Amino acid sequence: MRRATSVPLRLASLTALVMLAIGLSLVFALVPGEEGPRQTLIIARLQTALSMAWHIVIACFGVGMPPLLLLAERSARRGDALAAQLSARWTHAFAVLFAVGAVSGTTLAFTLGVLWPGLFERFGDAFGIPFVFESLAFFTEAIAVGFWIYGRGRIPPRWHMLAGVVIAVSGLASAVFVVCANGWMNTPQGFTFSDGRVQDVDALAILMNPAALPEVLHMVLAALLVTGFALAGAHAFALLRHGESALHRRGLRLALGFSAVALPFQLAAGDFAARFIAKEEPVKFAAAEALFRTQAHAPLAIGGVVRDGELKGAFEIPGALSFLAHGDAAAIVDGLDQIPSTERPPVGAVHLAFQGMLAAAAFLTLIVAAHAWRLWRRREAKSFALGLIVCASPAAIVALECGWLVTELGRQPWVIHGWLRTSSAVTSATGLLPGLLIVLLVFALLSAAFVHTIHTLTRAEVRP
Amino acid sequence: MTEFVALGIFLALAMHTVLGGADFGAGCWQIATRRGEAGRAERELIARSMGPVWEANHVWLILAMVFLWTGFPRAFAPVASGLWPAFGVAGIGLILRGAAFAFRHASHHDTEQRWHGHMFAWSSPLAPFALGAVAGSVASARIPVLVPLGPVEALCHPLPLLSGSFALLLALHTAAVFLVQDAEAAAAPELALRFRRRGIVTALLLGGVAALAFPLFAQAAPSFHARLMERALTVYLGASLAGLVTIALLFSRRAALARWTSALMSGILVFGWGLAHIPDVVPGQLTLTDAAASAGTVRVLAYVLVFAFLLLAPALWLLFRTFRSGGTRRGS
């Protein structure tokens, strides 16, 4: 008993320390020492980014786990004992992650309200609409989760499955609504603006903003992938640690198969999103590609660092960017020179994040391709492949975070594009640094809890 | 329509006070349990009465927050950003509880479990106290952005401190009454007696603090106090009555009924508080109409509110019934 628990605890402490190190180095690198509006802005941005970056991962499980649970539960009801064990194990982890997600979501609402009064004061009527529907969907999901967890063996199986379906649908719906809100920040519409505030709000137009569709597709698929790879990684880890086990093999195959189905769709959705921003959000597109000069035959830049207003050390494929964006290698692609430098997002960071996302996606594609090949050759993953699958777990999270950074940083200096600058939305309070440090500590702790929970999935199989 | 949405928000807050309050309060009572073997049964009772669904009770708080920022954006912005220390403390309290909960469910190690228990217990009082203090600050119009006050000054005044303590006591009371029945169902008469006593004492304390609060309100929040006397007084007499009935029911060992009267009391208290706010959000500073969103948004909110209460509240009730009827039989 004692030995069995020391590994997850060590893993959890390591996670907490790594998170703390990342957070503290960000604070040291970015936050100016002297108190004032500038310091407040940076702290507010960091704290919001931290809370969101954390919540986005856990929220993925609310979208991605229900379909997996339903798959396992369906097999279980057909008398598959392994699937039943798997379903019980996944349900336990899902329950804990859902509860923690509810908490970090509530806290996120607090964070937004406390730090960004300008966002609510002037745009709350419009910005809040998607969240109203989201809270309704979340409410439904919470109730259905209760039935799922406590209903097993207590309500008729048919109703239990129905609860699972409701979880899946409402989980999906809440993700859709939240991403609609983000889409609206990028392509705002459905309101008029007078007397310093939003008027004539058209709820439907807000939800159906142009950026919503590409963002929703990309994000929902990302949620499925993050969940699939996280579970696959956990089961691969268990196989490496405890040796062969039918249960973990089964979990691995189900979760990895799930990811393998979702991945091609995600590559297509990513392409769709890239074409969309090339057309509708050209600044973000130029920043992601670090394209400073407007040009025909624009090259696709792979890698490289932005220094002194230009991209250095990148591998360039001539004309490829023009082709990707507009389907024509000779097409003109707008560069960052179209707008004054004060209106530009932090190009270096956006480009880096975009490259990070692509690299992680390439790695995940490789894992999926290897999986497909093994299925074809009827082979099982051996220890090297299992090790790579364990790495895919964090790689999927890296892809998620990087993609999210591209969207968020690429929108800067605006919080609502064209309407509200981030610097005008921030609170006037000062002295927020101690708060940020406490939040950092708390999130490090929460990350440890997250890893600890995922780790419960890797316990050795209990054989009757 | 605007008033309807405002009352809907207070209804959601009342639900959170009862259901969330029971969870927070149970966590607080864990501080008072004895160490080691002696307190084990009590800790297990508390843990068992809160399954993983307990975080579902946060939906009421989320609902209230989202409705507030969408329906009354010009009130939400100054309150949240002005009273940031209180929201910060509440948020940290929530997160620590969530983390402790996740750890506890992921570990089977005794020493570890004890630490998670401590974290869970000691982070429980933070949110009810802080959110109660916010209510007091708003009622007495002590909002830093609207009046020249620092955020800490605004909160460190007898009135917010008193309302914070009141909210905390309310959580303790609700939890104690809920736990009496759980203890009876678990055939633990000794624990049932202990929580019965705690339920009675906290009910009496609540009455005492309320009596103390009235003169303080008259002095620090005159316009709120005037409206409270004018329209909410009957409501508060109802709450006192519900409190007295709860005490009587606890004495006569009818815990199941006491649960309802005590929930009724909390609900009335929060709802009456909301009644005394109308037509202002921040008394004397900001009216509901000035703070409200545009007509289209308010209409959407009203529809969603009706939908939420008509469809989701019964579903939630059904869930609790399914859960309660078997929840205590599960064992640990």
PDB file of C-alpha atoms in Angstrom, chain B residues 70-242:
ATOM      1  CA  THR B  70     -25.184  39.655 -18.438  1.00  0.00           C
ATOM      2  CA  GLY B  71     -28.328  41.138 -16.927  1.00  0.00           C
ATOM      3  CA  PHE B  72     -26.749  43.817 -14.743  1.00  0.00           C
ATOM      4  CA  PRO B  73     -23.334  44.397 -16.259  1.00  0.00           C
ATOM      5  CA  ARG B  74     -22.983  47.889 -14.875  1.00  0.00           C
ATOM      6  CA  ALA B  75     -23.491  46.595 -11.336  1.00  0.00           C
ATOM      7  CA  PHE B  76     -21.379  43.483 -11.715  1.00  0.00           C
ATOM      8  CA  ALA B  77     -18.334  45.360 -13.008  1.00  0.00           C
ATOM      9  CA  PRO B  78     -17.865  47.754 -10.043  1.00  0.00           C
ATOM     10  CA  VAL B  79     -18.851  45.164  -7.423  1.00  0.00           C
ATOM     11  CA  ALA B  80     -16.529  42.423  -8.676  1.00  0.00           C
ATOM     12  CA  SER B  81     -13.550  44.642  -9.462  1.00  0.00           C
ATOM     13  CA  GLY B  82     -14.062  46.871  -6.423  1.00  0.00           C
ATOM     14  CA  LEU B  83     -14.350  44.084  -3.889  1.00  0.00           C
ATOM     15  CA  TRP B  84     -11.664  41.929  -5.479  1.00  0.00           C
ATOM     16  CA  PRO B  85     -10.072  40.746  -2.236  1.00  0.00           C
ATOM     17  CA  ALA B  86     -13.337  39.091  -1.179  1.00  0.00           C
ATOM     18  CA  PHE B  87     -13.812  37.366  -4.533  1.00  0.00           C
ATOM     19  CA  GLY B  88     -10.180  36.311  -4.472  1.00  0.00           C
ATOM     20  CA  VAL B  89     -10.548  34.710  -1.049  1.00  0.00           C
ATOM     21  CA  ALA B  90     -13.777  32.986  -2.104  1.00  0.00           C
ATOM     22  CA  GLY B  91     -12.169  31.690  -5.297  1.00  0.00           C
ATOM     23  CA  ILE B  92      -9.147  30.327  -3.480  1.00  0.00           C
ATOM     24  CA  GLY B  93     -11.430  28.684  -0.921  1.00  0.00           C
ATOM     25  CA  LEU B  94     -13.396  27.001  -3.692  1.00  0.00           C
ATOM     26  CA  ILE B  95     -10.321  25.789  -5.529  1.00  0.00           C
ATOM     27  CA  LEU B  96      -8.599  24.395  -2.457  1.00  0.00           C
ATOM     28  CA  ARG B  97     -11.744  22.455  -1.611  1.00  0.00           C
ATOM     29  CA  GLY B  98     -11.906  21.140  -5.150  1.00  0.00           C
ATOM     30  CA  ALA B  99      -8.268  20.083  -5.115  1.00  0.00           C
ATOM     31  CA  ALA B 100      -8.611  18.419  -1.707  1.00  0.00           C
ATOM     32  CA  PHE B 101     -11.645  16.562  -2.967  1.00  0.00           C
ATOM     33  CA  ALA B 102      -9.821  15.310  -6.063  1.00  0.00           C
ATOM     34  CA  PHE B 103      -6.827  14.171  -4.010  1.00  0.00           C
ATOM     35  CA  ARG B 104      -8.973  12.376  -1.504  1.00  0.00           C
ATOM     36  CA  HIS B 105     -10.757  10.423  -4.162  1.00  0.00           C
ATOM     37  CA  ALA B 106      -7.498   9.471  -5.829  1.00  0.00           C
ATOM     38  CA  SER B 107      -5.625   8.231  -2.799  1.00  0.00           C
ATOM     39  CA  HIS B 108      -5.990   5.354  -0.387  1.00  0.00           C
ATOM     40  CA  HIS B 109      -3.140   6.301   1.873  1.00  0.00           C
ATOM     41  CA  ASP B 110      -3.992   7.193   5.477  1.00  0.00           C
ATOM     42  CA  THR B 111      -1.498  10.004   6.009  1.00  0.00           C
ATOM     43  CA  GLU B 112      -2.340  11.529   2.650  1.00  0.00           C
ATOM     44  CA  GLN B 113      -6.043  11.300   3.371  1.00  0.00           C
ATOM     45  CA  ARG B 114      -5.527  13.149   6.627  1.00  0.00           C
ATOM     46  CA  TRP B 115      -3.787  16.021   4.841  1.00  0.00           C
ATOM     47  CA  HIS B 116      -6.476  16.281   2.224  1.00  0.00           C
ATOM     48  CA  GLY B 117      -9.017  16.257   5.018  1.00  0.00           C
ATOM     49  CA  HIS B 118      -7.278  19.208   6.680  1.00  0.00           C
ATOM     50  CA  MET B 119      -7.095  21.123   3.410  1.00  0.00           C
ATOM     51  CA  PHE B 120     -10.751  20.420   2.728  1.00  0.00           C
ATOM     52  CA  ALA B 121     -11.865  21.433   6.211  1.00  0.00           C
ATOM     53  CA  TRP B 122      -9.835  24.620   6.563  1.00  0.00           C
ATOM     54  CA  SER B 123     -10.690  25.946   3.112  1.00  0.00           C
ATOM     55  CA  SER B 124     -14.420  25.464   3.661  1.00  0.00           C
ATOM     56  CA  PRO B 125     -15.198  28.615   5.693  1.00  0.00           C
ATOM     57  CA  LEU B 126     -13.474  30.976   3.218  1.00  0.00           C
ATOM     58  CA  ALA B 127     -16.113  31.165   0.481  1.00  0.00           C
ATOM     59  CA  PRO B 128     -19.273  31.564   2.620  1.00  0.00           C
ATOM     60  CA  PHE B 129     -17.600  34.238   4.745  1.00  0.00           C
ATOM     61  CA  ALA B 130     -16.192  36.172   1.792  1.00  0.00           C
ATOM     62  CA  LEU B 131     -19.394  36.042  -0.256  1.00  0.00           C
ATOM     63  CA  GLY B 132     -21.430  37.033   2.807  1.00  0.00           C
ATOM     64  CA  ALA B 133     -19.121  40.009   3.289  1.00  0.00           C
ATOM     65  CA  VAL B 134     -19.705  41.021  -0.342  1.00  0.00           C
ATOM     66  CA  ALA B 135     -23.449  41.040   0.325  1.00  0.00           C
ATOM     67  CA  GLY B 136     -22.889  43.312   3.319  1.00  0.00           C
ATOM     68  CA  SER B 137     -20.646  45.686   1.375  1.00  0.00           C
ATOM     69  CA  VAL B 138     -23.177  45.984  -1.443  1.00  0.00           C
ATOM     70  CA  ALA B 139     -26.090  46.552   0.951  1.00  0.00           C
ATOM     71  CA  SER B 140     -24.219  49.334   2.731  1.00  0.00           C
ATOM     72  CA  ALA B 141     -23.032  50.814  -0.600  1.00  0.00           C
ATOM     73  CA  ARG B 142     -19.393  50.348   0.309  1.00  0.00           C
ATOM     74  CA  ILE B 143     -18.152  49.732  -3.263  1.00  0.00           C
ATOM     75  CA  PRO B 144     -14.674  51.160  -3.915  1.00  0.00           C
ATOM     76  CA  VAL B 145     -15.269  52.187  -7.533  1.00  0.00           C
ATOM     77  CA  LEU B 146     -18.460  54.078  -6.680  1.00  0.00           C
ATOM     78  CA  VAL B 147     -17.323  55.698  -3.440  1.00  0.00           C
ATOM     79  CA  PRO B 148     -13.803  56.763  -2.458  1.00  0.00           C
ATOM     80  CA  LEU B 149     -12.772  53.720  -0.444  1.00  0.00           C
ATOM     81  CA  GLY B 150      -9.955  51.184  -0.738  1.00  0.00           C
ATOM     82  CA  PRO B 151     -11.044  47.571  -1.346  1.00  0.00           C
ATOM     83  CA  VAL B 152      -9.829  46.424   2.055  1.00  0.00           C
ATOM     84  CA  GLU B 153     -11.375  49.424   3.828  1.00  0.00           C
ATOM     85  CA  ALA B 154     -14.669  48.663   2.142  1.00  0.00           C
ATOM     86  CA  LEU B 155     -14.713  45.137   3.494  1.00  0.00           C
ATOM     87  CA  CYS B 156     -13.200  45.683   6.927  1.00  0.00           C
ATOM     88  CA  HIS B 157     -16.191  47.417   8.407  1.00  0.00           C
ATOM     89  CA  PRO B 158     -18.478  45.944  11.087  1.00  0.00           C
ATOM     90  CA  LEU B 159     -21.333  45.444   8.624  1.00  0.00           C
ATOM     91  CA  PRO B 160     -19.575  43.320   5.960  1.00  0.00           C
ATOM     92  CA  LEU B 161     -17.782  41.410   8.700  1.00  0.00           C
ATOM     93  CA  LEU B 162     -21.099  40.753  10.423  1.00  0.00           C
ATOM     94  CA  SER B 163     -22.832  39.669   7.214  1.00  0.00           C
ATOM     95  CA  GLY B 164     -19.874  37.413   6.443  1.00  0.00           C
ATOM     96  CA  SER B 165     -20.155  35.781   9.850  1.00  0.00           C
ATOM     97  CA  PHE B 166     -23.895  35.467   9.385  1.00  0.00           C
ATOM     98  CA  ALA B 167     -23.417  33.641   6.074  1.00  0.00           C
ATOM     99  CA  LEU B 168     -20.879  31.336   7.685  1.00  0.00           C
ATOM    100  CA  LEU B 169     -23.209  30.599  10.604  1.00  0.00           C
ATOM    101  CA  LEU B 170     -26.016  29.909   8.164  1.00  0.00           C
ATOM    102  CA  ALA B 171     -23.834  27.372   6.349  1.00  0.00           C
ATOM    103  CA  LEU B 172     -22.912  25.724   9.673  1.00  0.00           C
ATOM    104  CA  HIS B 173     -26.548  25.577  10.706  1.00  0.00           C
ATOM    105  CA  THR B 174     -27.799  24.144   7.408  1.00  0.00           C
ATOM    106  CA  ALA B 175     -25.075  21.507   7.391  1.00  0.00           C
ATOM    107  CA  ALA B 176     -25.713  20.502  11.004  1.00  0.00           C
ATOM    108  CA  VAL B 177     -29.418  19.999  10.351  1.00  0.00           C
ATOM    109  CA  PHE B 178     -28.716  18.003   7.180  1.00  0.00           C
ATOM    110  CA  LEU B 179     -26.177  15.853   8.986  1.00  0.00           C
ATOM    111  CA  VAL B 180     -28.580  14.942  11.792  1.00  0.00           C
ATOM    112  CA  GLN B 181     -30.707  12.961   9.370  1.00  0.00           C
ATOM    113  CA  ASP B 182     -27.680  11.417   7.682  1.00  0.00           C
ATOM    114  CA  ALA B 183     -26.379  10.313  11.085  1.00  0.00           C
ATOM    115  CA  GLU B 184     -29.751   8.814  11.988  1.00  0.00           C
ATOM    116  CA  ALA B 185     -29.881   6.946   8.680  1.00  0.00           C
ATOM    117  CA  ALA B 186     -26.359   5.656   9.326  1.00  0.00           C
ATOM    118  CA  ALA B 187     -27.472   4.441  12.786  1.00  0.00           C
ATOM    119  CA  ALA B 188     -25.059   6.686  14.648  1.00  0.00           C
ATOM    120  CA  PRO B 189     -27.211   8.088  17.496  1.00  0.00           C
ATOM    121  CA  GLU B 190     -24.255   9.723  19.228  1.00  0.00           C
ATOM    122  CA  LEU B 191     -23.374  11.739  16.105  1.00  0.00           C
ATOM    123  CA  ALA B 192     -27.025  12.565  15.527  1.00  0.00           C
ATOM    124  CA  LEU B 193     -27.193  13.991  19.044  1.00  0.00           C
ATOM    125  CA  ARG B 194     -24.038  16.045  18.491  1.00  0.00           C
ATOM    126  CA  PHE B 195     -25.290  17.570  15.247  1.00  0.00           C
ATOM    127  CA  ARG B 196     -28.742  18.130  16.725  1.00  0.00           C
ATOM    128  CA  ARG B 197     -27.147  20.167  19.488  1.00  0.00           C
ATOM    129  CA  ARG B 198     -25.046  22.048  16.932  1.00  0.00           C
ATOM    130  CA  GLY B 199     -28.105  22.761  14.805  1.00  0.00           C
ATOM    131  CA  ILE B 200     -29.925  24.263  17.782  1.00  0.00           C
ATOM    132  CA  VAL B 201     -26.982  26.339  18.991  1.00  0.00           C
ATOM    133  CA  THR B 202     -26.283  27.771  15.525  1.00  0.00           C
ATOM    134  CA  ALA B 203     -29.976  28.600  15.066  1.00  0.00           C
ATOM    135  CA  LEU B 204     -29.921  30.556  18.326  1.00  0.00           C
ATOM    136  CA  LEU B 205     -26.681  32.279  17.340  1.00  0.00           C
ATOM    137  CA  LEU B 206     -28.217  33.255  13.995  1.00  0.00           C
ATOM    138  CA  GLY B 207     -31.077  34.928  15.851  1.00  0.00           C
ATOM    139  CA  GLY B 208     -28.581  36.754  18.060  1.00  0.00           C
ATOM    140  CA  VAL B 209     -26.479  38.024  15.156  1.00  0.00           C
ATOM    141  CA  ALA B 210     -29.609  39.121  13.294  1.00  0.00           C
ATOM    142  CA  ALA B 211     -30.788  41.096  16.334  1.00  0.00           C
ATOM    143  CA  LEU B 212     -27.368  42.702  16.537  1.00  0.00           C
ATOM    144  CA  ALA B 213     -27.438  43.513  12.839  1.00  0.00           C
ATOM    145  CA  PHE B 214     -30.588  45.623  12.772  1.00  0.00           C
ATOM    146  CA  PRO B 215     -29.213  48.653  14.677  1.00  0.00           C
ATOM    147  CA  LEU B 216     -25.986  48.357  12.689  1.00  0.00           C
ATOM    148  CA  PHE B 217     -27.930  48.432   9.432  1.00  0.00           C
ATOM    149  CA  ALA B 218     -29.884  51.498  10.591  1.00  0.00           C
ATOM    150  CA  GLN B 219     -26.607  53.305  11.091  1.00  0.00           C
ATOM    151  CA  ALA B 220     -24.404  52.016   8.242  1.00  0.00           C
ATOM    152  CA  ALA B 221     -26.942  51.238   5.520  1.00  0.00           C
ATOM    153  CA  PRO B 222     -29.891  53.569   6.196  1.00  0.00           C
ATOM    154  CA  SER B 223     -31.737  53.261   2.882  1.00  0.00           C
ATOM    155  CA  PHE B 224     -31.359  49.469   2.803  1.00  0.00           C
ATOM    156  CA  HIS B 225     -32.524  49.335   6.400  1.00  0.00           C
ATOM    157  CA  ALA B 226     -35.576  51.468   5.681  1.00  0.00           C
ATOM    158  CA  ARG B 227     -36.685  49.197   2.856  1.00  0.00           C
ATOM    159  CA  LEU B 228     -35.929  46.134   4.929  1.00  0.00           C
ATOM    160  CA  MET B 229     -38.252  47.416   7.666  1.00  0.00           C
ATOM    161  CA  GLU B 230     -40.886  48.420   5.169  1.00  0.00           C
ATOM    162  CA  ARG B 231     -41.269  45.347   2.969  1.00  0.00           C
ATOM    163  CA  ALA B 232     -39.060  42.574   4.142  1.00  0.00           C
ATOM    164  CA  LEU B 233     -39.991  42.650   7.806  1.00  0.00           C
ATOM    165  CA  THR B 234     -42.870  40.219   7.426  1.00  0.00           C
ATOM    166  CA  VAL B 235     -40.555  38.033   5.396  1.00  0.00           C
ATOM    167  CA  TYR B 236     -38.019  38.103   8.195  1.00  0.00           C
ATOM    168  CA  LEU B 237     -40.656  37.344  10.784  1.00  0.00           C
ATOM    169  CA  GLY B 238     -41.375  34.289   8.641  1.00  0.00           C
ATOM    170  CA  ALA B 239     -37.705  33.365   8.743  1.00  0.00           C
ATOM    171  CA  SER B 240     -37.578  33.687  12.527  1.00  0.00           C
ATOM    172  CA  LEU B 241     -40.665  31.531  12.768  1.00  0.00           C
ATOM    173  CA  ALA B 242     -39.069  28.903  10.499  1.00  0.00           C
TER     174      ALA B 242
END
